[in-house]
Amino acid sequence: MTRTMSLLLGATIAVSAATAAQAQEVNLYSSRHYETDERLYSDFEDATGITINRIEGNADELIARIQAEGANSPADVLLTVDTSRLQRAAGMGILQPVESALLTERIPANLRNDDNLWFGFSQRARIIFYDTERVTTPPQTYLDLADDAYEGMICIRSSTNIYNQTLLSSIIENHGEQVARDWAAGVVENMARDPQGGDTDQLRGIISGECDIAVANTYYLARAIRRDVDGLSPEDRANIGWVFPDQGGNGAHINLSGGGIAANAPNFDAAVAFLEYLASDQAQEYFSAGNDEYPVVAGVTIAPSAAELGEFVADDLSLAAIAANLPLAQAIFNEAGWE
Ligand code: FE
């Protein structure tokens, strides 16, 4: 990956020396892991003539890389599947503020950084799925997942996963540290198997009968409603029901995918154009139509697949608070023996 990038850079330098900034580009460091994003990027390239050079990795790796590259970093935009990582990057000083009337007008204040260091572009809820035949009284809240009634029934992925980390961070914020400790220990006791696989694997676990209850992000089921996903055909998932948790309380936990501009971005203007594109109606619709997420811009159509899961109350916890609780969340996971 490093080699490819240096080759790209070499090419860029040669080009700009020869043709004086004719070729416009954005170096995108992305931890979004969805094939359907290709279309999002190619639409931008077609509309603007700006080329996107994509470097993929997990968010922690990309952040470490930008930091290590320092003033010479070719990174223009950092895009992650969870803004708690962006908040950490902001704290490390590797992002710069973006003054864009378009971004601040279109993206609600609670879905972007106070200093405009990052912006959320799509949302998803982390919810409870269950087998409608084997589970007669499914959990209605996240705390219910730790109830003795569900012993040996729950599948949920590893604690190294950012979606689970922010979920536990939200529990710490909403209910306090002690409740969060008891919850993590209780869920570990209720696990049907050691944590393994991604969110789709938790849903497949319900179908195989290994799991009765699973925790996953909304789009992992919604995309199976829209297109063929291996092992999640309509027949396969006929008995999967779902609960948007905490509807009588704090609301369902939301994770937010977003991006910001690197502190030393060599292509700042093109990077701003890219972020503004991500907030356009077209791109916002595409986040939903292409990856079954929820748009952040009001009035943008939600994909039928995502809409089919139903309306729900979302937890509007401050993302800064969630990010601040992450180190404690990791410590609690470790203490609970949540692999
Ligand atoms: Fe995901």
Short mmCIF file of C-alpha atoms and ligand atoms in Angstrom, two decimals:
data_model
loop_
_atom_site.label_atom_id
_atom_site.label_comp_id
_atom_site.label_asym_id
_atom_site.label_seq_id
_atom_site.Cartn_x
_atom_site.Cartn_y
_atom_site.Cartn_z
CA MET A 1 0.00 0.00 0.00
CA THR A 2 2.83 2.39 0.89
CA ARG A 3 4.59 1.59 -2.36
CA THR A 4 1.53 2.29 -4.48
CA MET A 5 1.09 5.61 -2.76
CA SER A 6 4.67 6.74 -3.28
CA LEU A 7 4.38 5.82 -6.95
CA LEU A 8 1.24 7.89 -7.16
CA LEU A 9 2.97 10.77 -5.48
CA GLY A 10 5.96 10.57 -7.78
CA ALA A 11 3.58 10.74 -10.71
CA THR A 12 1.76 13.70 -9.22
CA ILE A 13 4.88 15.74 -8.70
CA ALA A 14 6.03 15.07 -12.25
CA VAL A 15 2.64 16.03 -13.63
CA SER A 16 2.27 19.26 -11.69
CA ALA A 17 5.79 20.40 -12.58
CA ALA A 18 5.06 19.81 -16.25
CA THR A 19 1.51 21.07 -16.55
CA ALA A 20 1.19 23.61 -13.73
CA ALA A 21 -1.64 22.29 -11.58
CA GLN A 22 -3.79 21.12 -14.45
CA ALA A 23 -4.47 17.73 -12.95
CA GLN A 24 -6.67 18.07 -9.90
CA GLU A 25 -6.88 15.28 -7.38
CA VAL A 26 -7.88 14.33 -3.88
CA ASN A 27 -5.95 11.80 -1.83
CA LEU A 28 -8.64 10.03 0.16
CA TYR A 29 -7.69 7.97 3.22
CA SER A 30 -10.80 5.89 3.85
CA SER A 31 -11.86 3.24 6.33
CA ARG A 32 -15.30 2.93 4.75
CA HIS A 33 -15.47 -0.67 3.58
CA TYR A 34 -18.39 -0.69 1.19
CA GLU A 35 -17.99 -1.62 -2.48
CA THR A 36 -20.98 0.51 -3.35
CA ASP A 37 -18.99 3.64 -2.46
CA GLU A 38 -17.22 3.24 -5.83
CA ARG A 39 -20.20 4.82 -7.50
CA LEU A 40 -20.14 7.75 -5.05
CA TYR A 41 -16.54 8.47 -5.98
CA SER A 42 -16.92 8.00 -9.72
CA ASP A 43 -19.91 10.38 -9.79
CA PHE A 44 -17.73 13.03 -8.13
CA GLU A 45 -14.91 12.42 -10.60
CA ASP A 46 -17.30 12.68 -13.54
CA ALA A 47 -18.91 15.87 -12.24
CA THR A 48 -15.71 17.71 -11.31
CA GLY A 49 -12.84 16.17 -13.28
CA ILE A 50 -11.04 15.76 -9.95
CA THR A 51 -9.39 12.35 -9.56
CA ILE A 52 -9.77 10.45 -6.29
CA ASN A 53 -6.75 8.43 -5.17
CA ARG A 54 -8.08 6.08 -2.54
CA ILE A 55 -5.98 4.60 0.26
CA GLU A 56 -7.92 2.13 2.38
CA GLY A 57 -7.21 0.78 5.82
CA ASN A 58 -8.73 0.69 9.26
CA ALA A 59 -9.17 4.09 10.87
CA ASP A 60 -6.45 3.64 13.49
CA GLU A 61 -3.91 2.65 10.84
CA LEU A 62 -4.82 5.60 8.64
CA ILE A 63 -4.63 8.05 11.54
CA ALA A 64 -1.23 6.66 12.60
CA ARG A 65 -0.05 6.92 9.02
CA ILE A 66 -1.10 10.57 8.64
CA GLN A 67 0.64 11.36 11.91
CA ALA A 68 3.81 9.54 10.86
CA GLU A 69 3.84 11.26 7.47
CA GLY A 70 3.68 14.62 9.22
CA ALA A 71 4.10 17.78 7.16
CA ASN A 72 4.78 15.69 4.04
CA SER A 73 1.57 13.68 4.28
CA PRO A 74 -0.22 13.42 0.94
CA ALA A 75 -3.52 12.87 2.78
CA ASP A 76 -6.26 15.33 1.84
CA VAL A 77 -9.39 13.74 3.29
CA LEU A 78 -9.80 11.22 6.10
CA LEU A 79 -13.09 9.32 5.90
CA THR A 80 -14.10 6.86 8.63
CA VAL A 81 -17.09 4.69 9.49
CA ASP A 82 -17.24 6.22 12.91
CA THR A 83 -16.71 9.83 13.89
CA SER A 84 -15.25 8.95 17.31
CA ARG A 85 -12.06 8.17 15.37
CA LEU A 86 -12.31 11.54 13.64
CA GLN A 87 -12.73 13.22 17.01
CA ARG A 88 -9.52 11.52 18.16
CA ALA A 89 -7.75 12.61 14.97
CA ALA A 90 -8.97 16.16 15.61
CA GLY A 91 -7.52 16.01 19.13
CA MET A 92 -4.18 14.91 17.69
CA GLY A 93 -4.05 18.00 15.47
CA ILE A 94 -4.04 16.12 12.18
CA LEU A 95 -7.26 17.70 10.85
CA GLN A 96 -7.87 21.33 9.90
CA PRO A 97 -11.03 23.45 10.14
CA VAL A 98 -13.14 23.90 7.03
CA GLU A 99 -15.15 27.10 6.69
CA SER A 100 -17.88 26.10 4.28
CA ALA A 101 -21.31 27.75 4.41
CA LEU A 102 -22.68 24.82 2.45
CA LEU A 103 -21.44 22.21 4.95
CA THR A 104 -22.55 24.12 8.05
CA GLU A 105 -25.93 24.89 6.51
CA ARG A 106 -26.69 21.34 5.36
CA ILE A 107 -25.23 19.23 8.16
CA PRO A 108 -26.98 19.61 11.54
CA ALA A 109 -24.76 21.03 14.29
CA ASN A 110 -24.90 17.85 16.40
CA LEU A 111 -23.57 15.83 13.45
CA ARG A 112 -20.37 17.82 12.95
CA ASN A 113 -17.42 18.94 15.03
CA ASP A 114 -17.84 22.27 16.90
CA ASP A 115 -14.71 23.65 15.24
CA ASN A 116 -15.63 22.24 11.81
CA LEU A 117 -12.75 19.75 11.97
CA TRP A 118 -14.99 16.92 10.75
CA PHE A 119 -18.50 16.42 9.38
CA GLY A 120 -20.88 13.47 9.55
CA PHE A 121 -22.21 12.33 6.17
CA SER A 122 -24.34 9.27 6.93
CA GLN A 123 -25.92 7.62 9.94
CA ARG A 124 -26.78 4.09 10.98
CA ALA A 125 -28.39 2.62 14.07
CA ARG A 126 -26.93 -0.31 16.04
CA ILE A 127 -29.94 -2.44 16.87
CA ILE A 128 -31.12 -5.81 18.19
CA PHE A 129 -32.13 -8.65 15.85
CA TYR A 130 -33.75 -11.91 16.99
CA ASP A 131 -35.34 -15.13 15.82
CA THR A 132 -39.10 -14.59 15.96
CA GLU A 133 -39.84 -18.27 16.63
CA ARG A 134 -37.28 -18.98 19.33
CA VAL A 135 -37.47 -15.62 21.14
CA THR A 136 -40.92 -14.66 22.38
CA THR A 137 -39.89 -11.64 24.45
CA PRO A 138 -36.93 -9.97 22.74
CA PRO A 139 -34.76 -7.43 24.58
CA GLN A 140 -36.19 -3.92 24.32
CA THR A 141 -33.14 -2.04 25.58
CA TYR A 142 -29.36 -2.42 25.34
CA LEU A 143 -29.28 -3.10 29.09
CA ASP A 144 -31.75 -5.99 28.58
CA LEU A 145 -29.01 -7.81 26.62
CA ALA A 146 -27.32 -8.47 29.96
CA ASP A 147 -30.47 -9.96 31.51
CA ASP A 148 -30.20 -13.56 32.81
CA ALA A 149 -33.23 -14.42 30.67
CA TYR A 150 -30.99 -14.36 27.58
CA GLU A 151 -28.21 -16.62 28.86
CA GLY A 152 -26.36 -18.35 26.02
CA MET A 153 -28.47 -16.63 23.36
CA ILE A 154 -26.57 -13.58 22.16
CA CYS A 155 -24.16 -13.13 19.26
CA ILE A 156 -22.18 -9.94 18.99
CA ARG A 157 -18.83 -9.22 17.45
CA SER A 158 -15.49 -8.54 19.09
CA SER A 159 -14.71 -5.64 21.42
CA THR A 160 -12.03 -4.49 19.00
CA ASN A 161 -14.85 -3.36 16.72
CA ILE A 162 -15.50 0.39 16.75
CA TYR A 163 -19.30 -0.02 16.55
CA ASN A 164 -19.27 -1.93 19.84
CA GLN A 165 -16.80 0.50 21.38
CA THR A 166 -19.04 3.50 20.71
CA LEU A 167 -22.09 1.55 21.88
CA LEU A 168 -20.42 0.88 25.24
CA SER A 169 -19.26 4.51 25.36
CA SER A 170 -22.89 5.58 24.99
CA ILE A 171 -23.93 3.23 27.80
CA ILE A 172 -21.25 4.77 30.04
CA GLU A 173 -22.57 8.23 29.20
CA ASN A 174 -26.26 7.36 29.64
CA HIS A 175 -26.08 5.06 32.66
CA GLY A 176 -22.71 5.56 34.36
CA GLU A 177 -19.53 3.52 34.68
CA GLN A 178 -20.80 0.88 37.12
CA VAL A 179 -23.86 0.01 35.04
CA ALA A 180 -21.59 -0.21 31.99
CA ARG A 181 -19.26 -2.65 33.81
CA ASP A 182 -22.16 -4.84 34.91
CA TRP A 183 -23.62 -4.70 31.41
CA ALA A 184 -20.41 -5.84 29.69
CA ALA A 185 -19.98 -8.70 32.17
CA GLY A 186 -23.63 -9.70 31.73
CA VAL A 187 -23.45 -9.73 27.94
CA VAL A 188 -20.29 -11.87 28.04
CA GLU A 189 -22.21 -14.37 30.20
CA ASN A 190 -25.09 -14.37 27.74
CA MET A 191 -22.96 -14.95 24.64
CA ALA A 192 -23.90 -17.93 22.51
CA ARG A 193 -20.31 -18.17 21.22
CA ASP A 194 -17.02 -16.33 21.38
CA PRO A 195 -17.19 -13.10 19.37
CA GLN A 196 -16.35 -13.75 15.73
CA GLY A 197 -16.94 -12.25 12.29
CA GLY A 198 -18.61 -9.05 11.18
CA ASP A 199 -22.16 -7.81 11.64
CA THR A 200 -23.49 -9.93 8.76
CA ASP A 201 -22.08 -13.04 10.46
CA GLN A 202 -24.14 -12.26 13.57
CA LEU A 203 -27.29 -12.20 11.41
CA ARG A 204 -26.26 -15.45 9.71
CA GLY A 205 -25.85 -16.90 13.21
CA ILE A 206 -29.57 -16.37 13.83
CA ILE A 207 -30.37 -18.23 10.61
CA SER A 208 -28.03 -21.14 11.40
CA GLY A 209 -29.57 -21.40 14.86
CA GLU A 210 -26.30 -20.74 16.64
CA CYS A 211 -27.62 -17.41 17.89
CA ASP A 212 -31.09 -16.39 19.01
CA ILE A 213 -30.32 -12.71 19.35
CA ALA A 214 -27.75 -10.59 17.50
CA VAL A 215 -26.52 -7.02 17.54
CA ALA A 216 -25.76 -5.37 14.18
CA ASN A 217 -26.00 -2.10 12.31
CA THR A 218 -29.23 -1.47 10.40
CA TYR A 219 -27.69 -1.43 6.92
CA TYR A 220 -26.43 -5.01 7.18
CA LEU A 221 -30.03 -6.24 7.10
CA ALA A 222 -31.39 -3.42 4.92
CA ARG A 223 -28.99 -4.24 2.12
CA ALA A 224 -30.18 -7.85 2.14
CA ILE A 225 -33.69 -6.49 1.59
CA ARG A 226 -32.45 -4.62 -1.48
CA ARG A 227 -30.06 -7.08 -3.07
CA ASP A 228 -28.73 -10.60 -2.80
CA VAL A 229 -26.49 -11.09 0.21
CA ASP A 230 -25.08 -14.57 0.63
CA GLY A 231 -26.92 -16.45 3.37
CA LEU A 232 -29.48 -13.68 3.91
CA SER A 233 -32.01 -14.43 1.19
CA PRO A 234 -35.68 -13.57 1.88
CA GLU A 235 -36.34 -17.24 2.78
CA ASP A 236 -33.25 -17.39 5.00
CA ARG A 237 -34.14 -14.28 6.97
CA ALA A 238 -37.92 -14.86 7.11
CA ASN A 239 -37.74 -15.34 10.91
CA ILE A 240 -35.43 -12.43 11.70
CA GLY A 241 -37.20 -9.73 13.67
CA TRP A 242 -35.68 -6.54 14.99
CA VAL A 243 -36.04 -4.06 17.81
CA PHE A 244 -34.91 -0.45 17.78
CA PRO A 245 -33.71 -0.35 21.39
CA ASP A 246 -34.46 2.18 24.12
CA GLN A 247 -37.44 3.72 22.34
CA GLY A 248 -38.97 4.63 25.69
CA GLY A 249 -35.67 6.05 26.91
CA ASN A 250 -32.54 7.43 25.31
CA GLY A 251 -33.26 6.11 21.82
CA ALA A 252 -31.32 3.80 19.52
CA HIS A 253 -27.55 4.19 19.43
CA ILE A 254 -26.40 5.86 16.25
CA ASN A 255 -23.01 5.64 14.64
CA LEU A 256 -22.03 8.29 12.22
CA SER A 257 -19.74 7.94 9.23
CA GLY A 258 -17.90 11.12 8.36
CA GLY A 259 -14.80 12.90 7.22
CA GLY A 260 -12.46 15.82 7.64
CA ILE A 261 -9.57 17.47 5.86
CA ALA A 262 -5.99 16.63 6.85
CA ALA A 263 -3.96 19.40 8.46
CA ASN A 264 -1.34 19.35 5.68
CA ALA A 265 -3.65 18.59 2.76
CA PRO A 266 -1.79 19.35 -0.49
CA ASN A 267 -5.08 19.67 -2.40
CA PHE A 268 -7.18 21.70 0.03
CA ASP A 269 -9.64 23.25 -2.44
CA ALA A 270 -10.33 19.93 -4.16
CA ALA A 271 -10.78 18.34 -0.72
CA VAL A 272 -13.39 20.96 0.24
CA ALA A 273 -15.17 20.34 -3.06
CA PHE A 274 -15.24 16.62 -2.24
CA LEU A 275 -16.71 17.15 1.25
CA GLU A 276 -19.31 19.54 -0.19
CA TYR A 277 -20.18 16.91 -2.78
CA LEU A 278 -20.71 14.35 0.02
CA ALA A 279 -23.31 16.73 1.51
CA SER A 280 -25.10 17.21 -1.84
CA ASP A 281 -28.57 15.72 -2.38
CA GLN A 282 -27.13 13.32 -4.94
CA ALA A 283 -24.41 11.92 -2.64
CA GLN A 284 -26.75 11.90 0.36
CA GLU A 285 -29.28 9.86 -1.58
CA TYR A 286 -26.50 7.59 -2.64
CA PHE A 287 -25.34 6.87 0.92
CA SER A 288 -28.86 5.60 1.46
CA ALA A 289 -29.57 4.00 -1.92
CA GLY A 290 -26.06 2.53 -2.26
CA ASN A 291 -25.29 1.45 1.29
CA ASP A 292 -28.70 1.56 2.99
CA GLU A 293 -27.64 4.20 5.52
CA TYR A 294 -29.63 7.21 6.70
CA PRO A 295 -28.75 10.61 5.21
CA VAL A 296 -27.65 13.46 7.51
CA VAL A 297 -29.19 16.20 5.36
CA ALA A 298 -32.86 16.86 6.11
CA GLY A 299 -35.36 16.14 3.34
CA VAL A 300 -33.17 13.68 1.43
CA THR A 301 -35.01 10.50 0.43
CA ILE A 302 -34.23 7.40 2.48
CA ALA A 303 -33.77 4.19 0.45
CA PRO A 304 -36.87 1.94 0.60
CA SER A 305 -34.70 -0.85 2.08
CA ALA A 306 -33.67 1.33 5.04
CA ALA A 307 -37.15 2.82 5.35
CA GLU A 308 -38.60 -0.71 5.55
CA LEU A 309 -36.92 -1.19 8.94
CA GLY A 310 -39.25 1.51 10.26
CA GLU A 311 -39.00 4.87 11.95
CA PHE A 312 -37.32 5.16 15.29
CA VAL A 313 -36.12 7.52 17.97
CA ALA A 314 -32.36 8.04 17.82
CA ASP A 315 -30.13 8.74 20.80
CA ASP A 316 -28.87 12.31 20.32
CA LEU A 317 -25.91 11.95 22.67
CA SER A 318 -23.01 14.29 22.00
CA LEU A 319 -20.46 12.57 19.78
CA ALA A 320 -17.72 14.33 21.70
CA ALA A 321 -18.93 12.63 24.91
CA ILE A 322 -18.92 9.25 23.20
CA ALA A 323 -15.40 9.80 21.88
CA ALA A 324 -14.18 10.85 25.34
CA ASN A 325 -15.48 7.60 26.87
CA LEU A 326 -13.72 5.30 24.41
CA PRO A 327 -10.60 4.55 26.49
CA LEU A 328 -12.77 3.62 29.49
CA ALA A 329 -14.99 1.50 27.23
CA GLN A 330 -11.95 -0.47 26.07
CA ALA A 331 -10.81 -0.99 29.67
CA ILE A 332 -14.28 -2.25 30.64
CA PHE A 333 -14.37 -4.67 27.69
CA ASN A 334 -10.97 -6.05 28.72
CA GLU A 335 -12.01 -6.43 32.33
CA ALA A 336 -15.19 -8.25 31.29
CA GLY A 337 -13.17 -10.67 29.14
CA TRP A 338 -15.09 -9.62 26.02
CA GLU A 339 -12.74 -10.84 23.31
FE FE B 1 -19.95 -1.52 8.59
#
